[in-house]
mmCIF file with all atom_site columns, C-alpha atoms in Angstrom:
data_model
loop_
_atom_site.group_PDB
_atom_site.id
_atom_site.type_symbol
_atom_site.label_atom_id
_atom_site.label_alt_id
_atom_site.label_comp_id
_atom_site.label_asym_id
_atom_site.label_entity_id
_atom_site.label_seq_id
_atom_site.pdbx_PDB_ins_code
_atom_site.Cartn_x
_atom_site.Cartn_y
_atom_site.Cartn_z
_atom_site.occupancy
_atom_site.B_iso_or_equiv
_atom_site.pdbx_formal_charge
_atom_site.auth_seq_id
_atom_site.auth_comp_id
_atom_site.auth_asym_id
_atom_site.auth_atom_id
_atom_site.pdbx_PDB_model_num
ATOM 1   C CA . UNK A 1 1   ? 58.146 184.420 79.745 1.00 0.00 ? 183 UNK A CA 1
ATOM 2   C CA . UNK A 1 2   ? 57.186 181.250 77.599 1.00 0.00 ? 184 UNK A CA 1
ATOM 3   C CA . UNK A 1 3   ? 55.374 178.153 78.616 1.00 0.00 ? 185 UNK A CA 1
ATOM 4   C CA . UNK A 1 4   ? 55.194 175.273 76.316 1.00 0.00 ? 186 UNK A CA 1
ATOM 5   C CA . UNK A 1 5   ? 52.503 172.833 75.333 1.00 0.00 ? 187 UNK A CA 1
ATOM 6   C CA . UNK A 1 6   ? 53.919 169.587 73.368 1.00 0.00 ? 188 UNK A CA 1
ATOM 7   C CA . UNK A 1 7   ? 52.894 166.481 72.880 1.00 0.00 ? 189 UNK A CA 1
ATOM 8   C CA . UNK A 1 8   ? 49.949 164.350 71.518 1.00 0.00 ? 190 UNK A CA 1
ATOM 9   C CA . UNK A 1 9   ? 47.546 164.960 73.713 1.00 0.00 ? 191 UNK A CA 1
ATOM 10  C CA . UNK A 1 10  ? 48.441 167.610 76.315 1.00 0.00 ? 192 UNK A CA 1
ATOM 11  C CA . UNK A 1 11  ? 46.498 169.278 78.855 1.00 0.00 ? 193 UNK A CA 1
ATOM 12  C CA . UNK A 1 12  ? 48.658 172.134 80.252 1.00 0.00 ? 194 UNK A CA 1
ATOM 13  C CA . UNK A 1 13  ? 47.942 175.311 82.591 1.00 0.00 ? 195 UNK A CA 1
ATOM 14  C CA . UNK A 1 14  ? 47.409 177.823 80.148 1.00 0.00 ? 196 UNK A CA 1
ATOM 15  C CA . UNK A 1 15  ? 40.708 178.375 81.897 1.00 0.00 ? 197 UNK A CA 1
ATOM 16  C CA . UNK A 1 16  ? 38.397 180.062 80.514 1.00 0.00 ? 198 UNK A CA 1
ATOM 17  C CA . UNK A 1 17  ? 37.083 183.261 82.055 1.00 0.00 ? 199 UNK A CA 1
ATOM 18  C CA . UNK A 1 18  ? 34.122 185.995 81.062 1.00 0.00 ? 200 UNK A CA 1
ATOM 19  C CA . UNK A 1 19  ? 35.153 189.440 80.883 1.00 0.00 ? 201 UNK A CA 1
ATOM 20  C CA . UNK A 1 20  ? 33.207 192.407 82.520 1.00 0.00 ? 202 UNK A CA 1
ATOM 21  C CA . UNK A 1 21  ? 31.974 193.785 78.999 1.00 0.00 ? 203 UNK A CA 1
ATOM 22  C CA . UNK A 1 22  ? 29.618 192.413 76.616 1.00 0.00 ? 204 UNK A CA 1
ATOM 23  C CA . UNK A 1 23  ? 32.632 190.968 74.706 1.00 0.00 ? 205 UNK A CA 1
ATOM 24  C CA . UNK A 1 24  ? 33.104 187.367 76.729 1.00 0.00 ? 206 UNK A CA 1
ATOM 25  C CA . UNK A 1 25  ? 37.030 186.035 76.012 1.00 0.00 ? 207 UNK A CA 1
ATOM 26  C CA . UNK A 1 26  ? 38.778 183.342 76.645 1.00 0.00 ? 208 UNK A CA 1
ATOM 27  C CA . UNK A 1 27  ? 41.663 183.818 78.809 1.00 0.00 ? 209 UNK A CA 1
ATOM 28  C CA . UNK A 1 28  ? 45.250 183.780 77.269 1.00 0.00 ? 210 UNK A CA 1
ATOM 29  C CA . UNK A 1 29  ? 47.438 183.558 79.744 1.00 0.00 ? 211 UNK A CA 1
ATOM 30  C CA . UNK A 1 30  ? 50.205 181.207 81.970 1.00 0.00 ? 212 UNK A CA 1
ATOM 31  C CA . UNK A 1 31  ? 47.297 180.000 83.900 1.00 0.00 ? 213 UNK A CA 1
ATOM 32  C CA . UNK A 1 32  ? 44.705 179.605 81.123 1.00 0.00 ? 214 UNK A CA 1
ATOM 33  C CA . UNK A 1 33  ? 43.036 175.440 80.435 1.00 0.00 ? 215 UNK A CA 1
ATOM 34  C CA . UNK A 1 34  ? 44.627 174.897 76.554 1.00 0.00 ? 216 UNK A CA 1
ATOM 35  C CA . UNK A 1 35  ? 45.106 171.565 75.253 1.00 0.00 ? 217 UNK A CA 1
ATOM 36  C CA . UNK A 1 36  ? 47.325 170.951 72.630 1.00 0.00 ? 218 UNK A CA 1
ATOM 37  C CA . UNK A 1 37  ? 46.454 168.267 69.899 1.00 0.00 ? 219 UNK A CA 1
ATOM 38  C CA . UNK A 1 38  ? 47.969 167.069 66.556 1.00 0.00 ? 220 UNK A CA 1
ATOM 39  C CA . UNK A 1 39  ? 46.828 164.769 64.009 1.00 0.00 ? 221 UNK A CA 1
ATOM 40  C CA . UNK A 1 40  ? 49.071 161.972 65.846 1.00 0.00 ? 222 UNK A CA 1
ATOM 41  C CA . UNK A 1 41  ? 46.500 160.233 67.638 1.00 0.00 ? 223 UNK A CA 1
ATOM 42  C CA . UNK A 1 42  ? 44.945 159.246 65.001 1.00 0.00 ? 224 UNK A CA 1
ATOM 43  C CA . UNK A 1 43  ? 48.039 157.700 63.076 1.00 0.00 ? 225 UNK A CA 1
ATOM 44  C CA . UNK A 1 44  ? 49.180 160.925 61.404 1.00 0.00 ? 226 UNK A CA 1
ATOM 45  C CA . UNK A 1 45  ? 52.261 162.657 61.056 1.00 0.00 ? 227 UNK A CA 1
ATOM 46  C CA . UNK A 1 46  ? 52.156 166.420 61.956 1.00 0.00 ? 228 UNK A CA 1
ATOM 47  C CA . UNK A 1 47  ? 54.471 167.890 64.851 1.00 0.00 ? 229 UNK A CA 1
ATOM 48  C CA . UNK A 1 48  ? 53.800 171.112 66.607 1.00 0.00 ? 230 UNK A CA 1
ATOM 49  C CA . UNK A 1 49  ? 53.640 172.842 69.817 1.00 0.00 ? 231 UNK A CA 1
ATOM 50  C CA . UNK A 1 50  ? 51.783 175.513 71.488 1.00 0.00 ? 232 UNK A CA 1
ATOM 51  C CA . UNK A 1 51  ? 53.303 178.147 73.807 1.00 0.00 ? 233 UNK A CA 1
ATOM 52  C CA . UNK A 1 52  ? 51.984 181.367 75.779 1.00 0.00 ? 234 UNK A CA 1
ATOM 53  C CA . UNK A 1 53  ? 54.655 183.853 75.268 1.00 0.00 ? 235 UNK A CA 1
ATOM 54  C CA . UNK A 1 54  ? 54.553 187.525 77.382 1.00 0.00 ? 236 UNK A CA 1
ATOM 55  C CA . UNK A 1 55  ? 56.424 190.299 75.390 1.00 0.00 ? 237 UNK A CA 1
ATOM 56  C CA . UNK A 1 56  ? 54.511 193.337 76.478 1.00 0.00 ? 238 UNK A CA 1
ATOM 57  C CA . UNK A 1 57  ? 51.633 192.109 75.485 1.00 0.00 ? 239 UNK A CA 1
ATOM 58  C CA . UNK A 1 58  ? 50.798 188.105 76.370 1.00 0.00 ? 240 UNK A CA 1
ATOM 59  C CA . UNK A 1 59  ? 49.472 185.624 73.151 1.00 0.00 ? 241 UNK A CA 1
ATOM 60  C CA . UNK A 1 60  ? 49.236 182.290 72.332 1.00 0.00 ? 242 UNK A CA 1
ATOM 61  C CA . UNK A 1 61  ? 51.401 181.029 69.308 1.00 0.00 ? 243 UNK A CA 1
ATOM 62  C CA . UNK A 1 62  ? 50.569 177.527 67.412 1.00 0.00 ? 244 UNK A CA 1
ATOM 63  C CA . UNK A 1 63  ? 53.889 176.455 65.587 1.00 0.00 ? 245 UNK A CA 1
ATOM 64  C CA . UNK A 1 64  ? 54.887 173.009 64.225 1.00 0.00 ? 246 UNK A CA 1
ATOM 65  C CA . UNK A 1 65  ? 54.824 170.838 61.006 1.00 0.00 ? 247 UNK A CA 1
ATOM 66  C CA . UNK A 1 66  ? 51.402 170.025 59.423 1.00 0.00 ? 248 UNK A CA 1
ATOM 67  C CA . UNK A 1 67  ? 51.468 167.178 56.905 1.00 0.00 ? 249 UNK A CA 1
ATOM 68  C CA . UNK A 1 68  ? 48.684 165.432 55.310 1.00 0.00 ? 250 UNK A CA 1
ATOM 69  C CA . UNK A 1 69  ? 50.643 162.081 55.459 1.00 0.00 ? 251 UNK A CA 1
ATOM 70  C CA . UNK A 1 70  ? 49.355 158.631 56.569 1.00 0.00 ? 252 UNK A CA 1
ATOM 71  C CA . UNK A 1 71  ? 45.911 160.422 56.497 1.00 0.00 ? 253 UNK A CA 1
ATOM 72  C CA . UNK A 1 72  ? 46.669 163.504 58.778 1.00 0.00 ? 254 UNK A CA 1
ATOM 73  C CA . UNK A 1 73  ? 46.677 166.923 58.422 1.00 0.00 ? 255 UNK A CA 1
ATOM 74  C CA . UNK A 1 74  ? 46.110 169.104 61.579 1.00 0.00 ? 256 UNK A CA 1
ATOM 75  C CA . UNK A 1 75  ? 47.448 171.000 64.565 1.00 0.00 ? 257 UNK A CA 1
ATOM 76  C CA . UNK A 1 76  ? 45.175 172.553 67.162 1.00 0.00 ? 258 UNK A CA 1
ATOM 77  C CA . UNK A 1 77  ? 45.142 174.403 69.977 1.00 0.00 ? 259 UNK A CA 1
ATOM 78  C CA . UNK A 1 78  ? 41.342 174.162 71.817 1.00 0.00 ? 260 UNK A CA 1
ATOM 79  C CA . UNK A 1 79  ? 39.927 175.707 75.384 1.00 0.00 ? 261 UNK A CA 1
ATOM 80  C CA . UNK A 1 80  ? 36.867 174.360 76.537 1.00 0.00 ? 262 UNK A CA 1
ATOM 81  C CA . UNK A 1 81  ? 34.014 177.043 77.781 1.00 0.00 ? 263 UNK A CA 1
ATOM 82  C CA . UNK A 1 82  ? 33.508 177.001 81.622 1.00 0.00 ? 264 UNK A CA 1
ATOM 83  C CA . UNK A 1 83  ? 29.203 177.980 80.599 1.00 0.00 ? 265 UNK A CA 1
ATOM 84  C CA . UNK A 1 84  ? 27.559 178.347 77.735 1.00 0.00 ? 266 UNK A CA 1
ATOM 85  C CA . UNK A 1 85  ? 27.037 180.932 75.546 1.00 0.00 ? 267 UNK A CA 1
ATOM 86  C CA . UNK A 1 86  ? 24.329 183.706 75.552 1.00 0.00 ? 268 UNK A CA 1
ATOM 87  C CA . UNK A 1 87  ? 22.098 182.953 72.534 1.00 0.00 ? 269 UNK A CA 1
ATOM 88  C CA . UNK A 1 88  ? 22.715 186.907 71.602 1.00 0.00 ? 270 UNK A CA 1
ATOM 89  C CA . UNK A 1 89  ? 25.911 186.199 70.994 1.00 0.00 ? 271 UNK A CA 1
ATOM 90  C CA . UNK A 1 90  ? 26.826 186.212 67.034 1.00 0.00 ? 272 UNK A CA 1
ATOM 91  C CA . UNK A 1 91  ? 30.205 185.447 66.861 1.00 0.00 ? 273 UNK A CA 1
ATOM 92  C CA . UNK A 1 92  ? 34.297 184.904 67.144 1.00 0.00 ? 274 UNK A CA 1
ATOM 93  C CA . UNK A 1 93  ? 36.489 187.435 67.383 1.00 0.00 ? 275 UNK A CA 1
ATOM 94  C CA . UNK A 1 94  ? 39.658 187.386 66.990 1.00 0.00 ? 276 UNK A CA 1
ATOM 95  C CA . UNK A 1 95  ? 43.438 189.485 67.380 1.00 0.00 ? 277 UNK A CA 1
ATOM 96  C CA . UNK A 1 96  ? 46.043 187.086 65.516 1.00 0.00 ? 278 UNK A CA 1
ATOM 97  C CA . UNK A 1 97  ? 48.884 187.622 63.004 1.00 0.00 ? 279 UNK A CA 1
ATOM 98  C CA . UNK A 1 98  ? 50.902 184.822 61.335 1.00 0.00 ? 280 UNK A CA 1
ATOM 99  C CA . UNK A 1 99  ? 52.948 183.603 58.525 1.00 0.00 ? 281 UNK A CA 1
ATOM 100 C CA . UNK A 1 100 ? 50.398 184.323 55.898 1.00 0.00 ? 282 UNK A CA 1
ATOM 101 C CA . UNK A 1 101 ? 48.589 180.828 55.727 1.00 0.00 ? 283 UNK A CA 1
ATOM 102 C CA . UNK A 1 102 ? 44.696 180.351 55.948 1.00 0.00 ? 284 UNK A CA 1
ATOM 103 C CA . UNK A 1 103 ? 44.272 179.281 59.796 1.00 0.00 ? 285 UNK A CA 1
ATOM 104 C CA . UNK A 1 104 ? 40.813 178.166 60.987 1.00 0.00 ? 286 UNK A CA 1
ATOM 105 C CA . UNK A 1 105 ? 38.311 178.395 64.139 1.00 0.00 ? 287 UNK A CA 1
ATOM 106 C CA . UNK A 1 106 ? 36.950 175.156 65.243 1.00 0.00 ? 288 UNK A CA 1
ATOM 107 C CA . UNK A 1 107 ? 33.910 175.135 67.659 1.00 0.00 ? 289 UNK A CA 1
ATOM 108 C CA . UNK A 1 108 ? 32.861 171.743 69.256 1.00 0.00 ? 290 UNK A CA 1
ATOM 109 C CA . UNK A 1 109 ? 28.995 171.955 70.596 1.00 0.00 ? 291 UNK A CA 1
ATOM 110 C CA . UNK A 1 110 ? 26.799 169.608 72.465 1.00 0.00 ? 292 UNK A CA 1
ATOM 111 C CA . UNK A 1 111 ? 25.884 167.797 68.958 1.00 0.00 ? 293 UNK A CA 1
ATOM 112 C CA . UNK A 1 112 ? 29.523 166.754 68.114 1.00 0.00 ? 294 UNK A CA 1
ATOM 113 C CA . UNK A 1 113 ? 30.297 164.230 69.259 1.00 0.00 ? 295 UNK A CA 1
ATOM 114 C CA . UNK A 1 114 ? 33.138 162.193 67.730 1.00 0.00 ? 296 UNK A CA 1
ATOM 115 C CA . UNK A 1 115 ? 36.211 163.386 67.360 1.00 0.00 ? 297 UNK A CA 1
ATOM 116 C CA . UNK A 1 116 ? 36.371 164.915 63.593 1.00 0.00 ? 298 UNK A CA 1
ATOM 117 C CA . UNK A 1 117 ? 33.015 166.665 64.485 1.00 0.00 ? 299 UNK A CA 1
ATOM 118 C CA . UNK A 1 118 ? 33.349 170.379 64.286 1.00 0.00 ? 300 UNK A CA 1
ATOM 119 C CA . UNK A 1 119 ? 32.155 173.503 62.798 1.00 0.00 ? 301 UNK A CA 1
ATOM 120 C CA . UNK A 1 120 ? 34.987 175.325 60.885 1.00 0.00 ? 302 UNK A CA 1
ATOM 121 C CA . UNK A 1 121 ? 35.631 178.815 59.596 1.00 0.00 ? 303 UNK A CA 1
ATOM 122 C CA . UNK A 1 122 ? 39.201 180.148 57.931 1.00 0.00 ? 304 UNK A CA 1
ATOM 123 C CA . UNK A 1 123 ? 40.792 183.595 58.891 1.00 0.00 ? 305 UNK A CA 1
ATOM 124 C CA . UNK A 1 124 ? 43.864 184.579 56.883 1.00 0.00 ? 306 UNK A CA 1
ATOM 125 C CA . UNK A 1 125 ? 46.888 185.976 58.841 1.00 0.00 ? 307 UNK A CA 1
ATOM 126 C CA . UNK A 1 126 ? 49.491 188.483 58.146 1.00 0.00 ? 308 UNK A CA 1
ATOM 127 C CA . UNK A 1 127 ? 52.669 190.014 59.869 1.00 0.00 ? 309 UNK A CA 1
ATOM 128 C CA . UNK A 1 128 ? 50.653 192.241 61.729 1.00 0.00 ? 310 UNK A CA 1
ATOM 129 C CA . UNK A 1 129 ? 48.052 192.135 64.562 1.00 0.00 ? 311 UNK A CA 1
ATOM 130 C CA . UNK A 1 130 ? 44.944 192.384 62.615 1.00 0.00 ? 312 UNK A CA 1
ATOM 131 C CA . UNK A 1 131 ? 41.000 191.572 63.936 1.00 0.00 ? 313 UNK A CA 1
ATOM 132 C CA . UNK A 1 132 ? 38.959 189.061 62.370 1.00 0.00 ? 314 UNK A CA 1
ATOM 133 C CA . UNK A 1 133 ? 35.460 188.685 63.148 1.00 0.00 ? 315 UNK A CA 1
ATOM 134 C CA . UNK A 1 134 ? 33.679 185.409 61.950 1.00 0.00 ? 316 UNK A CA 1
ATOM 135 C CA . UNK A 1 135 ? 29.952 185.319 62.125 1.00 0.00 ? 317 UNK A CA 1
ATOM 136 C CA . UNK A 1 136 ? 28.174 181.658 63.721 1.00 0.00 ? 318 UNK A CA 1
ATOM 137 C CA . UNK A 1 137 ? 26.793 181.602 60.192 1.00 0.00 ? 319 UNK A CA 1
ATOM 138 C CA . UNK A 1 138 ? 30.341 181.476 58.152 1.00 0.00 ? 320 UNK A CA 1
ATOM 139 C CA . UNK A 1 139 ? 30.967 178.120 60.531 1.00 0.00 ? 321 UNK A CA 1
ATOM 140 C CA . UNK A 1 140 ? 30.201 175.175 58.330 1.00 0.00 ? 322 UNK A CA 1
ATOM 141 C CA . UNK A 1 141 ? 29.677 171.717 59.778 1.00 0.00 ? 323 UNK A CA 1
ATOM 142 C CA . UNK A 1 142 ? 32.202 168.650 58.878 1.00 0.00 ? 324 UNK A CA 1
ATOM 143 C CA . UNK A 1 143 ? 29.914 166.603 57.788 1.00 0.00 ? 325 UNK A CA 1
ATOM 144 C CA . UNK A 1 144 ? 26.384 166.119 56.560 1.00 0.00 ? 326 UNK A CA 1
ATOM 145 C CA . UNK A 1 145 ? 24.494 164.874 59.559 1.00 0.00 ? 327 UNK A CA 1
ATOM 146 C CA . UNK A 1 146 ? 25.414 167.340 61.609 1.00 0.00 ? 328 UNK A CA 1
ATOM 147 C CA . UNK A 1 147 ? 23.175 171.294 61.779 1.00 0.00 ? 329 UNK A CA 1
ATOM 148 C CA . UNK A 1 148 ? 24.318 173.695 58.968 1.00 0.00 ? 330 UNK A CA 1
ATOM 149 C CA . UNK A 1 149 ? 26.001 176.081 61.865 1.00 0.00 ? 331 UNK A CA 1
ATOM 150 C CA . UNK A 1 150 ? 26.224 175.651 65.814 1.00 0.00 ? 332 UNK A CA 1
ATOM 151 C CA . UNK A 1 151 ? 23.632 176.334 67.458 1.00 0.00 ? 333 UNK A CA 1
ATOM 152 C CA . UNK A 1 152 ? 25.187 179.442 69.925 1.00 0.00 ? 334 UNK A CA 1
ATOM 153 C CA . UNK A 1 153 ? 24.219 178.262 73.930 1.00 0.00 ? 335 UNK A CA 1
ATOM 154 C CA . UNK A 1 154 ? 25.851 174.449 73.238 1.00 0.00 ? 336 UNK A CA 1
ATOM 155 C CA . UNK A 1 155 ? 29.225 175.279 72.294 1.00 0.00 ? 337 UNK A CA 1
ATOM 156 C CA . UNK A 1 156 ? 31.431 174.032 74.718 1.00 0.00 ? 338 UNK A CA 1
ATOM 157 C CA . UNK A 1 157 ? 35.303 174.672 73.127 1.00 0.00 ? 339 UNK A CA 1
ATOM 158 C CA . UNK A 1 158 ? 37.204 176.534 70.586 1.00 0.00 ? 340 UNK A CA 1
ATOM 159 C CA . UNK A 1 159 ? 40.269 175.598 68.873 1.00 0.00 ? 341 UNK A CA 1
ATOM 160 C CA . UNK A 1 160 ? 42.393 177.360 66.681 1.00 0.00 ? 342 UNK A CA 1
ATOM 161 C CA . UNK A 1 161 ? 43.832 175.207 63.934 1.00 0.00 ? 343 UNK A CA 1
ATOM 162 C CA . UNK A 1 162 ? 46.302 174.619 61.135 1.00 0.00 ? 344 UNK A CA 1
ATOM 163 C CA . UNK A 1 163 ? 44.831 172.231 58.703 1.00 0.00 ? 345 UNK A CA 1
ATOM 164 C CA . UNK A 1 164 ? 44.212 170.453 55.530 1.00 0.00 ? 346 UNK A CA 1
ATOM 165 C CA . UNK A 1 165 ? 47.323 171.341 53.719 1.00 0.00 ? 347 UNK A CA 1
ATOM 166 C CA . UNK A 1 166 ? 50.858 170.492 53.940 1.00 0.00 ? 348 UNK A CA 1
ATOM 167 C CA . UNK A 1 167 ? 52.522 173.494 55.208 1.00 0.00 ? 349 UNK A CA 1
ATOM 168 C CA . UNK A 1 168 ? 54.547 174.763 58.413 1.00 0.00 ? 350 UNK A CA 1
ATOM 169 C CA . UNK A 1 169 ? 52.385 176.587 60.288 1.00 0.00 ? 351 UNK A CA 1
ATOM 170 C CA . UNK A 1 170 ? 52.889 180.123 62.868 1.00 0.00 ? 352 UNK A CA 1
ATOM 171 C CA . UNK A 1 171 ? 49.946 181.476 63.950 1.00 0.00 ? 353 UNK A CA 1
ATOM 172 C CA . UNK A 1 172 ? 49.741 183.888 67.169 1.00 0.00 ? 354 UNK A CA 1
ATOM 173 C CA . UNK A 1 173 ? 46.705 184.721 69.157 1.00 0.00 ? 355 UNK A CA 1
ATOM 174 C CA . UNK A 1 174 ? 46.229 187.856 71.137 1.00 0.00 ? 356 UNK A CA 1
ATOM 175 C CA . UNK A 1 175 ? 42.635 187.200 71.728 1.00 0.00 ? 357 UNK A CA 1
ATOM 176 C CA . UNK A 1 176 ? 39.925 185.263 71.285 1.00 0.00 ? 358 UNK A CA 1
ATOM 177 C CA . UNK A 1 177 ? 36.231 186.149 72.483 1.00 0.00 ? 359 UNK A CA 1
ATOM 178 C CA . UNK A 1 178 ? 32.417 186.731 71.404 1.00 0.00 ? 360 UNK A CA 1
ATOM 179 C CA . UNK A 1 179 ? 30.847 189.309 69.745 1.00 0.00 ? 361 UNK A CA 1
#
């Protein structure tokens, strides 16, 4: 089963939910809140879609065409939080593999605002499933008047992203949650 997420702007049914453990995830499924966005509406260039795909096991894949043309340079694929955070909480984790590139986690908080506010941290992907945890303190603000690292109980979405580089990008998310 496959459901597709194209477009510039794209709000599909792929919502967050809390699991029963301490780890709280995001939901990756059919019926899951994603929202697909590219570079695009801001003049650039990049192409991509995001699709849930069930083959035993059910993940999210990011595919498409980043180019840092006309100044662009990102896909992303972004849930919003149904609550906050507990402030206990430390940070990502993640199940992905990919094509090799350097991927990246963007969280949006209370504090950011406009639209190229974020806090960003890399993972690397391989062929195979791997786990990547990335502490709240590895996140580093995009730009200078925003707090060194979110602050935990006002982040309100995460994206997964392919950015800053020209290169085609395949990453593919198992799961995403909080450690």
């Amino acid at each position: 089963m496959k459901q597709i997420l194209m477009g510039v702007v794209m709000a599909a049914s792929i919502g967050a939910s809390a699991a029963a453990s301490d780890l709280r995830s995001l939901k990756i499924a059919p019926d899951a809140d994603w929202t697909f966005l590219a570079d695009t509406v801001m003049g650039g260039v990049s192409e991509g879609q995001a699709e849930v795909i069930t083959e035993g096991k059910t993940y999210l894949r990011l595919t498409g065409t980043v180019s840092t043309a006309n100044n662009g340079g990102f896909i992303q694929v972004r849930q919003k939080l149904s609550e906050p955070l507990a402030k206990e909480k430390t940070g990502v984790r993640l199940v992905v593999r990919g094509n090799g590139e350097t991927y990246y986690v963007h969280l949006r908080s209370r504090s950011t605002r406009l639209p190229w506010q974020y806090y960003q941290a890399p993972f690397e992907t391989s062929a195979d499933w791997t786990e990547v945890q990335l502490p709240f303190e590895a996140f580093e603000a995009s730009g200078r008047l925003m707090r060194g690292s979110p602050s935990v109980d006002t982040i309100k979405s995460v994206g997964i992203v392919a950015f800053g580089k020209d290169h085609e990008a395949l990453v593919e998310v198992r799961e995403v949650g909080f450690y």
